[in-house]
Coordinates of N, CA and C in Angstrom, one line a residue:
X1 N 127.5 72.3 240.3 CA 126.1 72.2 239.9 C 126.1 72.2 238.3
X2 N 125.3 71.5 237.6 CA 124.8 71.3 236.5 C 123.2 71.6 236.1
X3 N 123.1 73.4 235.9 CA 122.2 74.2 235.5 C 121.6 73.9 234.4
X4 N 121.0 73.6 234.1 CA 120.4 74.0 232.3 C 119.0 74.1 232.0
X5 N 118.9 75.5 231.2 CA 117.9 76.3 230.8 C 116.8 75.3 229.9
X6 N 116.2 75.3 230.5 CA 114.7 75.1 229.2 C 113.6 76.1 228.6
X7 N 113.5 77.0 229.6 CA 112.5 78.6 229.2 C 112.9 79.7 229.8
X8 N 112.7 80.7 230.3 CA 112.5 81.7 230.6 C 112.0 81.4 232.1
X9 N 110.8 80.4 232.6 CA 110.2 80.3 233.7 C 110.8 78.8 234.3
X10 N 112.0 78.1 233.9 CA 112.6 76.7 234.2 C 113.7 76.2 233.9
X11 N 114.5 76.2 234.7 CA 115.8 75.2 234.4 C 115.8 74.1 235.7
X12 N 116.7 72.6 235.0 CA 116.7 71.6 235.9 C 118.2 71.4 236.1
X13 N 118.2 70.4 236.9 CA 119.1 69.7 237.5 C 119.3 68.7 238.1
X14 N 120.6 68.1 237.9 CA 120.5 66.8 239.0 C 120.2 67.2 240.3
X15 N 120.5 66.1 241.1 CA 120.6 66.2 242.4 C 121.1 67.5 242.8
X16 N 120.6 68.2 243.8 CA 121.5 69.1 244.3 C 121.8 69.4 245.5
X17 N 122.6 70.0 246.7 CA 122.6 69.6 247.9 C 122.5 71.3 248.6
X18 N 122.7 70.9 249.7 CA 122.2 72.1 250.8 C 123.3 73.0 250.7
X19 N 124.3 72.6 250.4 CA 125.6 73.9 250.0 C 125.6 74.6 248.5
X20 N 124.8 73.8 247.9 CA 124.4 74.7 246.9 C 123.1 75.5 246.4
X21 N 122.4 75.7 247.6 CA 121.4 76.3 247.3 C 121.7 78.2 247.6
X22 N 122.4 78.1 248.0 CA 122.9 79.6 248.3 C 123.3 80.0 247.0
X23 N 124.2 79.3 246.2 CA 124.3 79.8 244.9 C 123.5 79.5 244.1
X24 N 122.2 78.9 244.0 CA 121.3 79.2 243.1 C 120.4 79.8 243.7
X25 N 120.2 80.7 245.0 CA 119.5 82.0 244.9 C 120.2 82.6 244.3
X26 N 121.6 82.9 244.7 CA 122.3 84.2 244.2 C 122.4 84.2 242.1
X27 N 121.8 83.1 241.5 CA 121.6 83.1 240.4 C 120.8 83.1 240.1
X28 N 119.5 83.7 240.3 CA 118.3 84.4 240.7 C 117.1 83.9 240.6
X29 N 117.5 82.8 240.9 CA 116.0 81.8 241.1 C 115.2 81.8 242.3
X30 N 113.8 82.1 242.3 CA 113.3 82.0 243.3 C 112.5 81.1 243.8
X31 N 112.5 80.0 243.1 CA 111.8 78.6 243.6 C 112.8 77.6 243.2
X32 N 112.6 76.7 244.3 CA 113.6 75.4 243.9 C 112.2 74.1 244.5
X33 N 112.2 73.3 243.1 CA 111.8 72.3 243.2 C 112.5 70.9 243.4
X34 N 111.7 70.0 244.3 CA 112.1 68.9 244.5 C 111.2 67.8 243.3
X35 N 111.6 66.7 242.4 CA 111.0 66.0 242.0 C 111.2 64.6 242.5
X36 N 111.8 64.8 243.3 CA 112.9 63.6 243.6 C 112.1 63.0 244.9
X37 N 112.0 61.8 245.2 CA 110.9 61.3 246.4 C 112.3 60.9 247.5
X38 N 111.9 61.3 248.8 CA 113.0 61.2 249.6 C 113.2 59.5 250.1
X39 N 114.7 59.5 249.9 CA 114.7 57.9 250.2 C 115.2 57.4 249.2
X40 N 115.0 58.3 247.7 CA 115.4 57.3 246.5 C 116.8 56.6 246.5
X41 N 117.3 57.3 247.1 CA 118.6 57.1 246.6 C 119.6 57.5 248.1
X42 N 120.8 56.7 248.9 CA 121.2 56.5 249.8 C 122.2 57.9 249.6
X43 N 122.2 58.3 248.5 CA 123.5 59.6 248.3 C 122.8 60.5 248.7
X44 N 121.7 61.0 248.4 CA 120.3 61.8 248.2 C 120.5 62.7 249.9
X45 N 120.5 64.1 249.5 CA 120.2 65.0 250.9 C 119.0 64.4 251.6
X46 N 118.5 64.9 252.9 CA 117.3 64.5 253.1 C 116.6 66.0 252.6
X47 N 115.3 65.8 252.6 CA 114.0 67.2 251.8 C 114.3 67.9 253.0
X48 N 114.5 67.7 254.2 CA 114.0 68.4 255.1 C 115.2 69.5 255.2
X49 N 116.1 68.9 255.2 CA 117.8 69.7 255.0 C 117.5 70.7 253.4
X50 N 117.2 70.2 252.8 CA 116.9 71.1 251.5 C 116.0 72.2 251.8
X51 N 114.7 71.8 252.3 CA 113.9 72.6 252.5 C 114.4 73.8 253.1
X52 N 115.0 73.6 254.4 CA 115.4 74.6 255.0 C 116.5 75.5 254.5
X53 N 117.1 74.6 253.8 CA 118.6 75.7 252.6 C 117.9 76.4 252.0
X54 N 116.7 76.3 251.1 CA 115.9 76.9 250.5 C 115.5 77.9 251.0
X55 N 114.3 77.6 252.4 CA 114.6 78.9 253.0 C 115.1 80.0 253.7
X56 N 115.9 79.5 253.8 CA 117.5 80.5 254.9 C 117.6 81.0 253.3
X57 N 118.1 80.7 252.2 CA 118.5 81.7 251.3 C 117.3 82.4 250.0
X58 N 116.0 82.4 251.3 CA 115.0 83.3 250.3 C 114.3 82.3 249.6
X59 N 114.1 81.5 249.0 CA 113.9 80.6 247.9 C 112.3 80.4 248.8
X60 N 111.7 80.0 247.3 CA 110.1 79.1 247.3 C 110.1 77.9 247.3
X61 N 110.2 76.7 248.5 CA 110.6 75.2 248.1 C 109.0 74.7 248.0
X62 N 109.2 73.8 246.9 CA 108.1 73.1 246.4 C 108.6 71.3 246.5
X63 N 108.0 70.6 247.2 CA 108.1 68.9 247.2 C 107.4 68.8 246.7
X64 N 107.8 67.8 245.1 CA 106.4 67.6 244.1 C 107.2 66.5 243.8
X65 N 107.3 65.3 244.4 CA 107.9 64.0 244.3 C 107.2 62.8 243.2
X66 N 108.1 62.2 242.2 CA 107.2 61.7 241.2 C 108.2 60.7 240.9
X67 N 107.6 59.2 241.0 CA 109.0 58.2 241.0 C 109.1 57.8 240.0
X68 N 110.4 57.2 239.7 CA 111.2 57.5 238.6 C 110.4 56.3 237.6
X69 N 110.0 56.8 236.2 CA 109.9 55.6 235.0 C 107.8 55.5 235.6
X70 N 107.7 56.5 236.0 CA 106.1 56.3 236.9 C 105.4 57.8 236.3
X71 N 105.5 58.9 235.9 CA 105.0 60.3 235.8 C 103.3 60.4 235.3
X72 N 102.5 60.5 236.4 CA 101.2 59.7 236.4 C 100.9 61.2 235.5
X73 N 99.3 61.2 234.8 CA 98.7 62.4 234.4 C 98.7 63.6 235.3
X74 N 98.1 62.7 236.9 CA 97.7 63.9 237.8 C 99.5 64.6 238.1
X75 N 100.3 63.8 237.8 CA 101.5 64.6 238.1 C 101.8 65.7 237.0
X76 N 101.5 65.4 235.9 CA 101.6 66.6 235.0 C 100.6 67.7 234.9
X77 N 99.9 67.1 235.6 CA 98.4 68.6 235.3 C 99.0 69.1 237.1
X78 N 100.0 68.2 237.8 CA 100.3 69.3 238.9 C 101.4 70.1 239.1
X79 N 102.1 69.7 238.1 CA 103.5 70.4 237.4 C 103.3 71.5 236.7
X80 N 102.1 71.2 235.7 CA 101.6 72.6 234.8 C 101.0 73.5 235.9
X81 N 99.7 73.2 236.7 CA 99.4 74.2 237.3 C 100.7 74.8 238.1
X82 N 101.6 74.2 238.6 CA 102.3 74.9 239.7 C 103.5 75.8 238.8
X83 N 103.8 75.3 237.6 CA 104.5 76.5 236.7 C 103.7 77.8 236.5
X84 N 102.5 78.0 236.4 CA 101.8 78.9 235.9 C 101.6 79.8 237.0
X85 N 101.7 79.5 238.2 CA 101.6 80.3 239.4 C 102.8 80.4 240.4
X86 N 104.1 79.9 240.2 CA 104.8 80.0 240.8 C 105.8 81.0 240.5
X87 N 106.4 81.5 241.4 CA 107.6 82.4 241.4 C 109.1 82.2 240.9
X88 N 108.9 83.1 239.8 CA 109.9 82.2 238.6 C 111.5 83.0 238.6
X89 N 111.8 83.1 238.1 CA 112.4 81.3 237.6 C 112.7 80.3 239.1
X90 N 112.3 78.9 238.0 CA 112.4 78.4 239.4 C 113.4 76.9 238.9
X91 N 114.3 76.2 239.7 CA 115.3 75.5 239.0 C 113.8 74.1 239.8
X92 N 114.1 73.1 239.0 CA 113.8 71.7 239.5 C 114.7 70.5 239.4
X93 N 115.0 69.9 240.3 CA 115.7 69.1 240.3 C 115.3 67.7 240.8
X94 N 116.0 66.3 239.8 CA 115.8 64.7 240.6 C 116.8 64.4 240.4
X95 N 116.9 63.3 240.4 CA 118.6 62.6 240.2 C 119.6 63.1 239.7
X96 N 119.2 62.9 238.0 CA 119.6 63.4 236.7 C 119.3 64.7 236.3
X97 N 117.7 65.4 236.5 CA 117.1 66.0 236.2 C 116.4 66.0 234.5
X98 N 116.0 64.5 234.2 CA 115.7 64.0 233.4 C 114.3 64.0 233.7
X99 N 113.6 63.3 234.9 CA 112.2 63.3 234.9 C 111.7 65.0 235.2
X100 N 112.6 65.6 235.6 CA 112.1 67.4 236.0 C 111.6 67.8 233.9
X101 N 112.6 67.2 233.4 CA 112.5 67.6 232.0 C 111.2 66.8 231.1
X102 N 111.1 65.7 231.5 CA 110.0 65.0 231.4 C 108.7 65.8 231.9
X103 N 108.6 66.0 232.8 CA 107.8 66.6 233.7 C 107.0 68.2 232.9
X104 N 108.4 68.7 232.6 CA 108.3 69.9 231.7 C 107.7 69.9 230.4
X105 N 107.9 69.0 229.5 CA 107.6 68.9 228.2 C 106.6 68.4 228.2
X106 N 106.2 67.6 229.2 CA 104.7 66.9 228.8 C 103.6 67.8 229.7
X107 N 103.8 68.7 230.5 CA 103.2 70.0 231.0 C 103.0 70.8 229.5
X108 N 103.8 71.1 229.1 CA 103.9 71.8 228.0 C 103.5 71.6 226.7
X109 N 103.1 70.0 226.2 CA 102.5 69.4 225.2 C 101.1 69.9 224.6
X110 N 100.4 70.2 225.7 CA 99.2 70.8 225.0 C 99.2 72.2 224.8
X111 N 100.6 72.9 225.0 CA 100.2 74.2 224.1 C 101.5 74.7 223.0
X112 N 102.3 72.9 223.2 CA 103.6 74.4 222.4 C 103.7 73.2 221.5
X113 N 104.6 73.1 220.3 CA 105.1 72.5 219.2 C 106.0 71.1 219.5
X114 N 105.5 69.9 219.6 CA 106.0 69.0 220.4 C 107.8 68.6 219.4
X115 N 107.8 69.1 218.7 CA 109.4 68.3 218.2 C 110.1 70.1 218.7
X116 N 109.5 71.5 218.9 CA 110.3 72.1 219.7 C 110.6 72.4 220.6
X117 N 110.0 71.3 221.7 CA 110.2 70.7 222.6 C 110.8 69.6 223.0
X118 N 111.0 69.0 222.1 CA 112.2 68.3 222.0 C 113.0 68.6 221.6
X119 N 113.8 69.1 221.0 CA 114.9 70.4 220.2 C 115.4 70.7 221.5
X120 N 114.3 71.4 221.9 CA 114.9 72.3 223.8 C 115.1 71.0 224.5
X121 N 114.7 69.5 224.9 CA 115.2 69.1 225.9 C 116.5 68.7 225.5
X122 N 116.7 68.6 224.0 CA 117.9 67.7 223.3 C 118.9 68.9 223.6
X123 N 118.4 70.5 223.6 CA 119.7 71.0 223.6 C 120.3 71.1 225.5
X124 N 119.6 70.7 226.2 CA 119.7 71.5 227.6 C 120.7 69.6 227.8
X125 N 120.7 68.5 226.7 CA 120.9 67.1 227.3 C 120.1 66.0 227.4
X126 N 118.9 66.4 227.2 CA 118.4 65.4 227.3 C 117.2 65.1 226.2
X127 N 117.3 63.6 226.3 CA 117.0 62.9 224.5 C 115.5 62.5 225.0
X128 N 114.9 62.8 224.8 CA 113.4 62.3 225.1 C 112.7 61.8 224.1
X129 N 113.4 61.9 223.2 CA 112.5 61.3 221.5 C 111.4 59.9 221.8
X130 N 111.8 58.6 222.7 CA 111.4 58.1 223.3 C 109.9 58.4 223.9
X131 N 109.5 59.8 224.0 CA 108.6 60.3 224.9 C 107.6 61.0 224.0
X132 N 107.8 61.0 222.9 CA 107.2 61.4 221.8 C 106.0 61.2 221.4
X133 N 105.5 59.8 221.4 CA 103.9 59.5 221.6 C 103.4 59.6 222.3
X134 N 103.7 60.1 223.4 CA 102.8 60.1 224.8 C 102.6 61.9 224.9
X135 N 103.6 62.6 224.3 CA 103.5 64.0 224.1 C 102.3 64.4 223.3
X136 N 102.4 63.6 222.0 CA 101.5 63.7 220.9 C 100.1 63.8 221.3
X137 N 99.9 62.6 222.5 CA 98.8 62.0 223.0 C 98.4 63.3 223.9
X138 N 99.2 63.8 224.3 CA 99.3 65.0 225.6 C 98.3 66.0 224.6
X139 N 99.2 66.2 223.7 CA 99.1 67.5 222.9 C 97.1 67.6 222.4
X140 N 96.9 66.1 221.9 CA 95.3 66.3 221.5 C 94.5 65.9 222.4
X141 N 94.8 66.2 223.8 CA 93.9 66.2 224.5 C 93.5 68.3 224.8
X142 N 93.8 68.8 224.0 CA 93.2 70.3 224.1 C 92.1 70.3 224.0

């Protein structure tokens, strides 16, 4: 598995499968998100097999499926709300765990520092500079 931290309440991942979800309870996460829409991809577990890894080892499964190069508004105002009330830390994962990081920083645009949030996705891997006006855009909608 390929872990990486963004906050205190989030870390992403690629893909992940049902033999690994035992080790990321035991790494103390207590929600595991899906961003990933089932079907995308022929390698891809099925949700339902995840689901249930999740909970046989304790875990909060959340399917919040959002297709790839698509991350509508209502998906980010449902990403934000569901960080703010969910049982943390909680790992997310899609393919790459590029759009989970997407997902994260533009949740997070209207209250934190948008190039230190880029900083954080550039150090966890991933280059979002690309995503930058649309954060900006995020950000003055307060």
């Amino acid at each position: 598995m390929d872990i990486r931290k963004l906050d205190d309440t989030l870390s992403v991942s690629p893909q992940v499968t049902p033999a690994d979800v035992e080790q990321i309870a035991k790494a103390g996460f207590r929600t595991l998100i899906s961003n990933r829409p089932e079907g995308e991809g022929a390698d891809q577990p099925a949700t339902d097999e995840l689901a249930d890894a999740a909970r046989k080892h304790g875990l909060d499964w959340v399917y919040m499926p959002v297709a790839p190069g698509n991350i509508t508004d209502a998906d980010i105002a449902n990403f934000r709300q569901f960080l703010e009330s969910a049982a943390g830390p909680a790992l997310a994962f899609c393919r790459t765990g590029t759009r989970c990081t997407k997902l994260w920083a533009f949740s997070n645009a209207q209250r934190g520092d948008i190039d230190a949030l880029l900083r954080t996705a550039s150090a966890a891997g991933y280059d979002l500079t690309d995503q930058r006006e649309r954060m900006v855009g995020l950000a003055n909608t307060r």
